[in-house]
């Protein structure tokens, strides 16, 4: 009887040990989970660089920012680059079609003769149109 009890206890200990080994995570696996859910570094908490998990993906708080996975933070795109959504993980270069040129507007100040209008879904606001050079 004692032998049977020892055998059961030994089996339980062995099963528990094996199951714990099977569920341990590596550093890269933990990093991957933190990136996936947008868990920020403490220094980014409460700032615009903090991504918020929207139930599917980490999402930046402002347009023009992308989610930098390895650094688990949102950053602004460089000048001449843009994002298509608040969940983008990289910026894409702005490329103008033939006959069009980019005009960079800094601090909301337009060059003389230009006005600042928001183009959404590829449609110009009423009363405005794109001009070919």
CSV table of N, CA and C in Angstrom, one decimal:
chain,number,residue,atom,x,y,z
A,1,UNK,N,0.8,-1.2,0.0
A,1,UNK,CA,0.0,0.0,0.0
A,1,UNK,C,0.9,1.3,0.0
A,2,UNK,N,1.9,1.2,0.8
A,2,UNK,CA,2.8,2.4,0.9
A,2,UNK,C,3.5,2.6,-0.5
A,3,UNK,N,3.8,1.5,-1.1
A,3,UNK,CA,4.4,1.6,-2.4
A,3,UNK,C,3.5,2.3,-3.4
A,4,UNK,N,2.2,1.9,-3.4
A,4,UNK,CA,1.2,2.5,-4.3
A,4,UNK,C,1.1,4.0,-4.0
A,5,UNK,N,1.0,4.4,-2.8
A,5,UNK,CA,0.9,5.8,-2.4
A,5,UNK,C,2.2,6.6,-2.9
A,6,UNK,N,3.3,6.0,-2.7
A,6,UNK,CA,4.6,6.7,-3.1
A,6,UNK,C,4.5,6.8,-4.7
A,7,UNK,N,4.1,5.8,-5.3
A,7,UNK,CA,4.0,5.8,-6.8
A,7,UNK,C,3.1,6.9,-7.3
A,8,UNK,N,1.9,7.1,-6.6
A,8,UNK,CA,1.0,8.1,-7.0
A,8,UNK,C,1.6,9.5,-6.8
A,9,UNK,N,2.2,9.7,-5.6
A,9,UNK,CA,2.8,11.0,-5.3
A,9,UNK,C,3.9,11.3,-6.2
A,10,UNK,N,4.7,10.4,-6.5
A,10,UNK,CA,5.8,10.6,-7.5
A,10,UNK,C,5.3,10.9,-8.9
A,11,UNK,N,4.2,10.3,-9.3
A,11,UNK,CA,3.6,10.6,-10.6
A,11,UNK,C,3.0,12.0,-10.6
A,12,UNK,N,2.4,12.4,-9.5
A,12,UNK,CA,1.9,13.8,-9.4
A,12,UNK,C,3.0,14.8,-9.5
A,13,UNK,N,4.0,14.6,-8.8
A,13,UNK,CA,5.2,15.5,-8.8
A,13,UNK,C,5.8,15.6,-10.2
A,14,UNK,N,6.0,14.4,-10.8
A,14,UNK,CA,6.5,14.4,-12.1
A,14,UNK,C,5.7,15.1,-13.1
A,15,UNK,N,4.4,14.9,-13.1
A,15,UNK,CA,3.4,15.5,-14.0
A,15,UNK,C,3.5,17.0,-13.8
A,16,UNK,N,3.5,17.5,-12.6
A,16,UNK,CA,3.5,18.9,-12.3
A,16,UNK,C,4.8,19.5,-12.8
A,17,UNK,N,5.9,18.9,-12.6
A,17,UNK,CA,7.2,19.4,-13.1
A,17,UNK,C,7.2,19.5,-14.6
A,18,UNK,N,6.7,18.5,-15.2
A,18,UNK,CA,6.7,18.5,-16.7
A,18,UNK,C,5.8,19.5,-17.2
A,19,UNK,N,4.6,19.7,-16.6
A,19,UNK,CA,3.7,20.7,-17.1
A,19,UNK,C,4.2,22.1,-16.9
A,20,UNK,N,4.9,22.4,-15.8
A,20,UNK,CA,5.5,23.7,-15.6
A,20,UNK,C,6.6,24.0,-16.6
A,21,UNK,N,7.4,23.0,-17.0
A,21,UNK,CA,8.5,23.1,-18.0
A,21,UNK,C,7.8,23.5,-19.3
A,22,UNK,N,6.8,22.8,-19.7
A,22,UNK,CA,6.1,23.0,-20.9
A,22,UNK,C,5.5,24.4,-21.1
A,23,UNK,N,5.2,25.1,-20.0
A,23,UNK,CA,4.5,26.3,-20.1
A,23,UNK,C,5.4,27.5,-19.8
A,24,UNK,N,6.7,27.3,-19.6
A,24,UNK,CA,7.6,28.4,-19.4
A,24,UNK,C,7.8,29.2,-20.7
A,25,UNK,N,8.0,30.5,-20.6
A,25,UNK,CA,8.2,31.3,-21.9
A,25,UNK,C,9.6,31.8,-21.9
A,26,UNK,N,10.1,32.0,-23.2
A,26,UNK,CA,11.4,32.5,-23.4
A,26,UNK,C,11.3,34.1,-23.4
A,27,UNK,N,12.4,34.7,-23.3
A,27,UNK,CA,12.4,36.2,-23.3
A,27,UNK,C,11.8,36.7,-24.6
A,28,UNK,N,12.1,36.1,-25.7
A,28,UNK,CA,11.6,36.6,-27.0
A,28,UNK,C,10.1,36.3,-27.1
A,29,UNK,N,9.6,35.3,-26.5
A,29,UNK,CA,8.1,35.0,-26.5
A,29,UNK,C,7.4,36.1,-25.6
A,30,UNK,N,8.0,36.4,-24.5
A,30,UNK,CA,7.4,37.4,-23.6
A,30,UNK,C,7.4,38.8,-24.4
A,31,UNK,N,8.5,39.1,-25.0
A,31,UNK,CA,8.7,40.4,-25.8
A,31,UNK,C,7.6,40.4,-26.9
A,32,UNK,N,7.4,39.3,-27.5
A,32,UNK,CA,6.4,39.2,-28.6
A,32,UNK,C,5.0,39.5,-28.1
A,33,UNK,N,4.7,39.0,-26.9
A,33,UNK,CA,3.3,39.2,-26.3
A,33,UNK,C,3.2,40.7,-25.9
A,34,UNK,N,4.2,41.3,-25.3
A,34,UNK,CA,4.2,42.7,-24.9
A,34,UNK,C,4.0,43.6,-26.2
A,35,UNK,N,4.7,43.2,-27.3
A,35,UNK,CA,4.5,44.0,-28.5
A,35,UNK,C,3.1,43.8,-29.1
A,36,UNK,N,2.6,42.6,-29.1
A,36,UNK,CA,1.3,42.3,-29.7
A,36,UNK,C,0.2,43.1,-29.0
A,37,UNK,N,0.3,43.3,-27.7
A,37,UNK,CA,-0.8,44.0,-27.0
A,37,UNK,C,-0.4,45.5,-26.6
A,38,UNK,N,0.7,45.9,-27.2
A,38,UNK,CA,1.1,47.3,-27.0
A,38,UNK,C,1.4,47.8,-25.6
A,39,UNK,N,1.9,46.9,-24.8
A,39,UNK,CA,2.3,47.2,-23.4
A,39,UNK,C,3.4,48.1,-23.4
A,40,UNK,N,3.2,49.4,-22.9
A,40,UNK,CA,4.3,50.4,-23.1
A,40,UNK,C,5.4,50.2,-22.0
A,41,UNK,N,6.6,50.8,-22.3
A,41,UNK,CA,7.6,51.0,-21.3
A,41,UNK,C,7.1,52.1,-20.3
A,42,UNK,N,7.5,52.0,-19.1
A,42,UNK,CA,7.0,53.0,-18.1
A,42,UNK,C,7.2,54.4,-18.5
A,43,UNK,N,8.3,54.7,-19.2
A,43,UNK,CA,8.6,56.1,-19.6
A,43,UNK,C,7.6,56.6,-20.6
A,44,UNK,N,6.9,55.8,-21.3
A,44,UNK,CA,5.9,56.2,-22.3
A,44,UNK,C,4.5,56.3,-21.7
A,45,UNK,N,4.2,55.8,-20.5
A,45,UNK,CA,2.9,55.8,-19.9
A,45,UNK,C,2.4,57.2,-19.7
A,46,UNK,N,1.2,57.5,-20.2
A,46,UNK,CA,0.6,58.8,-20.1
A,46,UNK,C,1.1,59.8,-21.1
A,47,UNK,N,1.9,59.4,-22.1
A,47,UNK,CA,2.3,60.4,-23.1
A,47,UNK,C,1.7,60.0,-24.4
A,48,UNK,N,1.9,60.8,-25.4
A,48,UNK,CA,1.3,60.5,-26.8
A,48,UNK,C,2.0,59.3,-27.4
A,49,UNK,N,3.1,58.9,-26.8
A,49,UNK,CA,3.8,57.8,-27.4
A,49,UNK,C,3.3,56.4,-26.9
A,50,UNK,N,2.3,56.5,-25.9
A,50,UNK,CA,1.7,55.3,-25.4
A,50,UNK,C,0.6,54.8,-26.4
A,51,UNK,N,0.8,53.5,-26.8
A,51,UNK,CA,-0.2,52.9,-27.7
A,51,UNK,C,-1.3,52.4,-26.8
A,52,UNK,N,-2.5,52.3,-27.3
A,52,UNK,CA,-3.7,51.7,-26.6
A,52,UNK,C,-4.1,50.5,-27.3
A,53,UNK,N,-4.3,49.4,-26.7
A,53,UNK,CA,-4.8,48.2,-27.3
A,53,UNK,C,-6.3,48.4,-27.6
A,54,UNK,N,-6.7,48.3,-28.9
A,54,UNK,CA,-8.1,48.5,-29.2
A,54,UNK,C,-9.0,47.2,-29.3
A,55,UNK,N,-8.4,46.1,-28.8
A,55,UNK,CA,-9.1,44.9,-28.8
A,55,UNK,C,-8.6,43.9,-29.9
A,56,UNK,N,-7.9,44.5,-30.8
A,56,UNK,CA,-7.3,43.8,-31.9
A,56,UNK,C,-5.8,44.1,-32.1
A,57,UNK,N,-5.5,45.4,-32.1
A,57,UNK,CA,-4.1,45.8,-32.3
A,57,UNK,C,-3.8,47.0,-31.4
A,58,UNK,N,-2.5,47.2,-31.2
A,58,UNK,CA,-2.1,48.5,-30.6
A,58,UNK,C,-2.4,49.7,-31.5
A,59,UNK,N,-2.9,50.7,-30.9
A,59,UNK,CA,-3.4,51.9,-31.7
A,59,UNK,C,-2.8,53.1,-31.2
A,60,UNK,N,-2.2,54.0,-32.1
A,60,UNK,CA,-1.6,55.2,-31.7
A,60,UNK,C,-2.7,56.2,-31.4
A,61,UNK,N,-2.4,57.2,-30.7
A,61,UNK,CA,-3.4,58.2,-30.3
A,61,UNK,C,-3.7,59.3,-31.3
A,62,UNK,N,-2.7,59.5,-32.2
A,62,UNK,CA,-2.8,60.5,-33.2
A,62,UNK,C,-2.5,60.0,-34.6
A,63,UNK,N,-3.1,60.6,-35.6
A,63,UNK,CA,-2.8,60.3,-37.0
A,63,UNK,C,-1.4,60.8,-37.3
A,64,UNK,N,-0.7,60.1,-38.2
A,64,UNK,CA,0.6,60.4,-38.5
A,64,UNK,C,1.7,59.8,-37.6
A,65,UNK,N,1.2,58.9,-36.7
A,65,UNK,CA,2.1,58.1,-35.8
A,65,UNK,C,2.0,56.7,-36.2
A,66,UNK,N,3.0,55.9,-36.0
A,66,UNK,CA,3.0,54.5,-36.3
A,66,UNK,C,3.5,53.8,-35.0
A,67,UNK,N,3.1,52.5,-34.9
A,67,UNK,CA,3.4,51.7,-33.7
A,67,UNK,C,4.7,51.0,-34.0
A,68,UNK,N,5.8,51.4,-33.3
A,68,UNK,CA,7.1,50.8,-33.4
A,68,UNK,C,7.1,49.6,-32.4
A,69,UNK,N,7.0,48.4,-33.0
A,69,UNK,CA,6.8,47.2,-32.2
A,69,UNK,C,8.0,46.9,-31.3
A,70,UNK,N,9.3,46.9,-31.7
A,70,UNK,CA,10.4,46.6,-30.8
A,70,UNK,C,10.5,47.5,-29.6
A,71,UNK,N,10.1,48.8,-29.8
A,71,UNK,CA,10.2,49.8,-28.8
A,71,UNK,C,8.9,50.0,-28.0
A,72,UNK,N,7.8,49.3,-28.5
A,72,UNK,CA,6.5,49.3,-27.9
A,72,UNK,C,6.0,50.7,-27.6
A,73,UNK,N,6.1,51.5,-28.7
A,73,UNK,CA,5.7,52.9,-28.5
A,73,UNK,C,5.3,53.5,-29.9
A,74,UNK,N,4.5,54.5,-29.9
A,74,UNK,CA,4.1,55.2,-31.1
A,74,UNK,C,5.1,56.4,-31.3
A,75,UNK,N,5.5,56.5,-32.6
A,75,UNK,CA,6.4,57.6,-33.0
A,75,UNK,C,5.8,58.3,-34.2
A,76,UNK,N,6.1,59.6,-34.4
A,76,UNK,CA,5.7,60.3,-35.6
A,76,UNK,C,6.5,59.9,-36.8
A,77,UNK,N,5.9,59.9,-38.0
A,77,UNK,CA,6.6,59.6,-39.2
A,77,UNK,C,7.6,60.7,-39.5
A,78,UNK,N,8.6,60.4,-40.2
A,78,UNK,CA,9.5,61.4,-40.7
A,78,UNK,C,8.9,62.3,-41.7
A,79,UNK,N,9.4,63.5,-42.0
A,79,UNK,CA,8.9,64.4,-43.0
A,79,UNK,C,8.9,63.7,-44.4
A,80,UNK,N,7.8,63.7,-45.1
A,80,UNK,CA,7.7,63.1,-46.4
A,80,UNK,C,7.1,61.7,-46.3
A,81,UNK,N,6.7,61.2,-45.1
A,81,UNK,CA,6.2,59.9,-44.9
A,81,UNK,C,4.8,60.0,-44.2
A,82,UNK,N,4.0,59.0,-44.3
A,82,UNK,CA,2.7,59.1,-43.7
A,82,UNK,C,2.2,57.7,-43.4
A,83,UNK,N,1.1,57.6,-42.6
A,83,UNK,CA,0.5,56.3,-42.2
A,83,UNK,C,-0.9,56.4,-42.8
A,84,UNK,N,-1.5,55.2,-43.0
A,84,UNK,CA,-2.9,55.1,-43.5
A,84,UNK,C,-3.9,54.9,-42.3
A,85,UNK,N,-3.4,54.5,-41.2
A,85,UNK,CA,-4.3,54.3,-40.0
A,85,UNK,C,-3.5,54.4,-38.7
A,86,UNK,N,-4.2,54.5,-37.6
A,86,UNK,CA,-3.6,54.6,-36.3
A,86,UNK,C,-2.9,53.3,-35.9
A,87,UNK,N,-3.2,52.2,-36.6
A,87,UNK,CA,-2.6,50.9,-36.2
A,87,UNK,C,-1.4,50.5,-37.1
A,88,UNK,N,-1.0,51.4,-38.0
A,88,UNK,CA,0.1,51.0,-38.9
A,88,UNK,C,1.4,50.8,-38.0
A,89,UNK,N,2.2,49.9,-38.5
A,89,UNK,CA,3.5,49.6,-37.8
A,89,UNK,C,4.7,50.2,-38.6
A,90,UNK,N,4.5,50.9,-39.7
A,90,UNK,CA,5.5,51.6,-40.4
A,90,UNK,C,4.9,52.7,-41.2
A,91,UNK,N,5.7,53.6,-41.6
A,91,UNK,CA,5.3,54.8,-42.4
A,91,UNK,C,5.6,54.5,-43.9
A,92,UNK,N,4.8,55.0,-44.8
A,92,UNK,CA,5.1,54.8,-46.2
A,92,UNK,C,5.4,56.2,-46.8
A,93,UNK,N,6.3,56.2,-47.8
A,93,UNK,CA,6.7,57.4,-48.4
A,93,UNK,C,5.6,58.0,-49.2
A,94,UNK,N,5.4,59.3,-49.2
A,94,UNK,CA,4.4,60.0,-50.0
A,94,UNK,C,5.0,60.1,-51.4
A,95,UNK,N,4.3,59.6,-52.3
A,95,UNK,CA,4.7,59.7,-53.7
A,95,UNK,C,3.6,60.4,-54.5
A,96,UNK,N,4.0,61.4,-55.2
A,96,UNK,CA,3.0,62.2,-55.9
A,96,UNK,C,3.0,61.6,-57.4
A,97,UNK,N,1.8,61.6,-57.9
A,97,UNK,CA,1.6,61.2,-59.3
A,97,UNK,C,2.4,62.2,-60.2
A,98,UNK,N,2.7,61.7,-61.5
A,98,UNK,CA,3.3,62.6,-62.4
A,98,UNK,C,2.5,63.9,-62.6
A,99,UNK,N,3.3,65.0,-62.6
A,99,UNK,CA,2.6,66.3,-62.7
A,99,UNK,C,2.2,67.0,-61.4
A,100,UNK,N,2.4,66.3,-60.3
A,100,UNK,CA,2.1,66.9,-59.0
A,100,UNK,C,3.3,67.0,-58.1
A,101,UNK,N,3.3,67.9,-57.2
A,101,UNK,CA,4.5,68.1,-56.4
A,101,UNK,C,4.0,68.2,-54.9
A,102,UNK,N,4.9,67.9,-54.0
A,102,UNK,CA,4.6,68.0,-52.6
A,102,UNK,C,4.9,69.4,-52.1
A,103,UNK,N,4.1,69.9,-51.3
A,103,UNK,CA,4.4,71.2,-50.6
A,103,UNK,C,4.3,70.9,-49.1
A,104,UNK,N,5.4,71.1,-48.5
A,104,UNK,CA,5.5,70.7,-47.0
A,104,UNK,C,5.0,72.0,-46.2
A,105,UNK,N,4.1,71.7,-45.4
A,105,UNK,CA,3.5,72.8,-44.5
A,105,UNK,C,4.0,72.5,-43.1
A,106,UNK,N,4.7,73.4,-42.6
A,106,UNK,CA,5.2,73.3,-41.2
A,106,UNK,C,4.4,74.2,-40.3
A,107,UNK,N,4.1,73.7,-39.1
A,107,UNK,CA,3.5,74.5,-38.0
A,107,UNK,C,2.1,75.0,-38.5
A,108,UNK,N,1.5,74.4,-39.5
A,108,UNK,CA,0.2,74.8,-40.0
A,108,UNK,C,0.2,76.1,-40.8
A,109,UNK,N,1.4,76.6,-41.2
A,109,UNK,CA,1.5,77.8,-42.0
A,109,UNK,C,1.7,77.4,-43.4
A,110,UNK,N,0.8,77.8,-44.3
A,110,UNK,CA,0.9,77.5,-45.7
A,110,UNK,C,1.7,78.5,-46.5
A,111,UNK,N,2.4,78.1,-47.5
A,111,UNK,CA,3.1,79.1,-48.3
A,111,UNK,C,2.1,80.0,-49.0
A,112,UNK,N,2.6,81.2,-49.3
A,112,UNK,CA,1.7,82.2,-49.9
A,112,UNK,C,0.9,81.6,-51.1
A,113,UNK,N,-0.3,81.9,-51.2
A,113,UNK,CA,-1.2,81.4,-52.3
A,113,UNK,C,-1.7,80.0,-52.1
A,114,UNK,N,-1.4,79.4,-51.0
A,114,UNK,CA,-2.0,78.0,-50.7
A,114,UNK,C,-2.9,78.1,-49.5
A,115,UNK,N,-3.8,77.2,-49.4
A,115,UNK,CA,-4.7,77.0,-48.3
A,115,UNK,C,-4.6,75.6,-47.7
A,116,UNK,N,-4.9,75.4,-46.5
A,116,UNK,CA,-4.8,74.1,-45.9
A,116,UNK,C,-6.2,73.5,-45.8
A,117,UNK,N,-6.4,72.4,-46.5
A,117,UNK,CA,-7.6,71.6,-46.5
A,117,UNK,C,-7.4,70.2,-46.2
A,118,UNK,N,-8.3,69.6,-45.5
A,118,UNK,CA,-8.1,68.1,-45.2
A,118,UNK,C,-8.8,67.3,-46.3
A,119,UNK,N,-8.1,66.4,-46.9
A,119,UNK,CA,-8.6,65.5,-48.0
A,119,UNK,C,-8.9,64.2,-47.3
A,120,UNK,N,-10.1,63.8,-47.2
A,120,UNK,CA,-10.5,62.5,-46.6
A,120,UNK,C,-11.0,61.5,-47.7
A,121,UNK,N,-10.6,60.3,-47.6
A,121,UNK,CA,-11.0,59.2,-48.5
A,121,UNK,C,-10.8,59.6,-49.9
A,122,UNK,N,-9.8,60.4,-50.2
A,122,UNK,CA,-9.5,60.8,-51.6
A,122,UNK,C,-10.4,61.8,-52.2
A,123,UNK,N,-11.2,62.5,-51.3
A,123,UNK,CA,-12.2,63.4,-51.8
A,123,UNK,C,-11.8,64.8,-51.3
A,124,UNK,N,-11.8,65.8,-52.2
A,124,UNK,CA,-11.5,67.2,-51.7
A,124,UNK,C,-12.7,67.8,-51.1
A,125,UNK,N,-12.5,68.7,-50.1
A,125,UNK,CA,-13.7,69.4,-49.5
A,125,UNK,C,-14.4,70.2,-50.5
A,126,UNK,N,-15.7,70.4,-50.3
A,126,UNK,CA,-16.5,71.3,-51.2
A,126,UNK,C,-15.8,72.6,-51.5
A,127,UNK,N,-15.8,73.0,-52.7
A,127,UNK,CA,-15.2,74.2,-53.1
A,127,UNK,C,-13.7,74.2,-53.3
A,128,UNK,N,-13.1,73.0,-53.2
A,128,UNK,CA,-11.7,72.9,-53.5
A,128,UNK,C,-11.4,71.8,-54.5
A,129,UNK,N,-10.3,72.0,-55.1
A,129,UNK,CA,-9.9,71.0,-56.1
A,129,UNK,C,-8.4,70.9,-56.2
A,130,UNK,N,-7.9,69.7,-56.6
A,130,UNK,CA,-6.4,69.6,-56.8
A,130,UNK,C,-6.0,70.2,-58.1
A,131,UNK,N,-4.9,70.9,-58.2
A,131,UNK,CA,-4.4,71.5,-59.4
A,131,UNK,C,-3.2,70.7,-59.9
A,132,UNK,N,-3.2,70.4,-61.2
A,132,UNK,CA,-2.0,69.8,-61.8
A,132,UNK,C,-1.0,70.8,-62.2
A,133,UNK,N,0.3,70.6,-61.9
A,133,UNK,CA,1.3,71.6,-62.3
A,133,UNK,C,1.6,71.5,-63.7
